[in-house]
XYZ file of C-alpha atoms in Angstrom:
98
model
C -98.970 -112.722 -111.849
C -98.712 -115.557 -114.212
C -94.989 -115.633 -113.731
C -95.346 -115.985 -109.950
C -97.959 -118.899 -110.421
C -95.809 -120.642 -112.997
C -92.782 -120.438 -110.482
C -94.880 -121.508 -107.579
C -96.174 -124.468 -109.681
C -92.672 -125.360 -110.877
C -91.436 -125.231 -107.378
C -94.174 -127.517 -106.129
C -93.758 -129.832 -108.948
C -90.026 -129.979 -108.206
C -90.567 -130.657 -104.421
C -93.092 -133.320 -105.164
C -90.727 -134.923 -107.692
C -88.046 -135.000 -105.063
C -90.223 -136.458 -102.387
C -91.549 -139.096 -105.004
C -88.012 -139.878 -106.059
C -87.050 -140.829 -102.472
C -89.528 -143.703 -102.539
C -87.874 -145.936 -104.967
C -85.225 -145.999 -107.723
C -87.984 -146.118 -110.314
C -89.550 -142.942 -108.931
C -86.105 -141.463 -108.956
C -85.860 -142.038 -112.693
C -89.341 -140.680 -113.306
C -88.427 -137.524 -111.156
C -85.416 -137.019 -113.410
C -87.631 -137.283 -116.556
C -90.065 -134.754 -114.997
C -87.197 -132.385 -114.164
C -85.724 -132.635 -117.683
C -89.409 -131.936 -119.099
C -89.537 -128.913 -116.833
C -86.265 -127.707 -118.287
C -87.503 -128.088 -121.607
C -89.982 -125.165 -120.902
C -87.852 -122.560 -119.241
C -89.279 -119.434 -117.744
C -90.455 -117.395 -120.792
C -89.513 -113.578 -120.954
C -93.005 -113.005 -122.421
C -94.211 -113.169 -118.846
C -91.821 -110.368 -117.698
C -92.826 -108.293 -120.743
C -96.453 -108.752 -119.899
C -95.737 -107.625 -116.333
C -93.989 -104.609 -117.525
C -96.761 -103.645 -119.990
C -99.292 -104.052 -117.138
C -97.185 -101.818 -114.913
C -96.891 -99.261 -117.698
C -100.749 -99.397 -118.282
C -101.216 -98.858 -114.472
C -98.734 -95.892 -114.478
C -100.642 -94.349 -117.388
C -103.944 -94.773 -115.553
C -102.581 -93.275 -112.351
C -101.061 -90.326 -114.343
C -104.334 -89.567 -115.955
C -106.126 -89.632 -112.541
C -103.388 -87.328 -111.198
C -103.748 -85.013 -114.057
C -107.562 -84.830 -113.549
C -107.168 -84.221 -109.947
C -104.550 -81.517 -110.727
C -106.997 -79.823 -113.208
C -109.825 -79.907 -110.648
C -107.544 -78.368 -107.988
C -106.511 -75.546 -110.577
C -110.143 -74.652 -111.122
C -110.840 -74.567 -107.538
C -107.869 -72.388 -106.953
C -109.139 -69.979 -109.694
C -112.525 -69.976 -108.175
C -111.130 -69.271 -104.769
C -108.821 -66.507 -106.145
C -111.820 -64.799 -107.797
C -113.838 -64.885 -104.475
C -110.772 -63.460 -102.562
C -110.591 -60.627 -105.152
C -114.324 -59.923 -104.835
C -114.247 -60.073 -101.124
C -111.241 -57.689 -101.149
C -113.256 -55.173 -103.309
C -116.195 -55.360 -100.991
C -113.931 -54.802 -98.032
C -112.120 -51.827 -99.720
C -115.546 -50.305 -100.582
C -116.839 -50.738 -97.146
C -113.635 -49.261 -95.672
C -113.902 -46.185 -98.057
C -117.570 -45.818 -97.265
C -117.005 -45.811 -93.547
């Protein structure tokens, strides 16, 4: 997210610098200095690493939620299987009694 904000600010600064440079030759010189200052602070790979880390954290959280949901479904399936088994026994007993 910060990388996107940085890129948007850099683009906006660049566009504004170009428009300001069109006003006068003096402004053009200032725009060139601003552009060289922007180039002195290139995009940092740490932003990309932070994004990757955040993505991994979200994937881990999603995986944990999915595992909890899977465990819940497994318990429900076991409970349903026991109920089916009991109902089957009751049915068999009633068929044999009748």
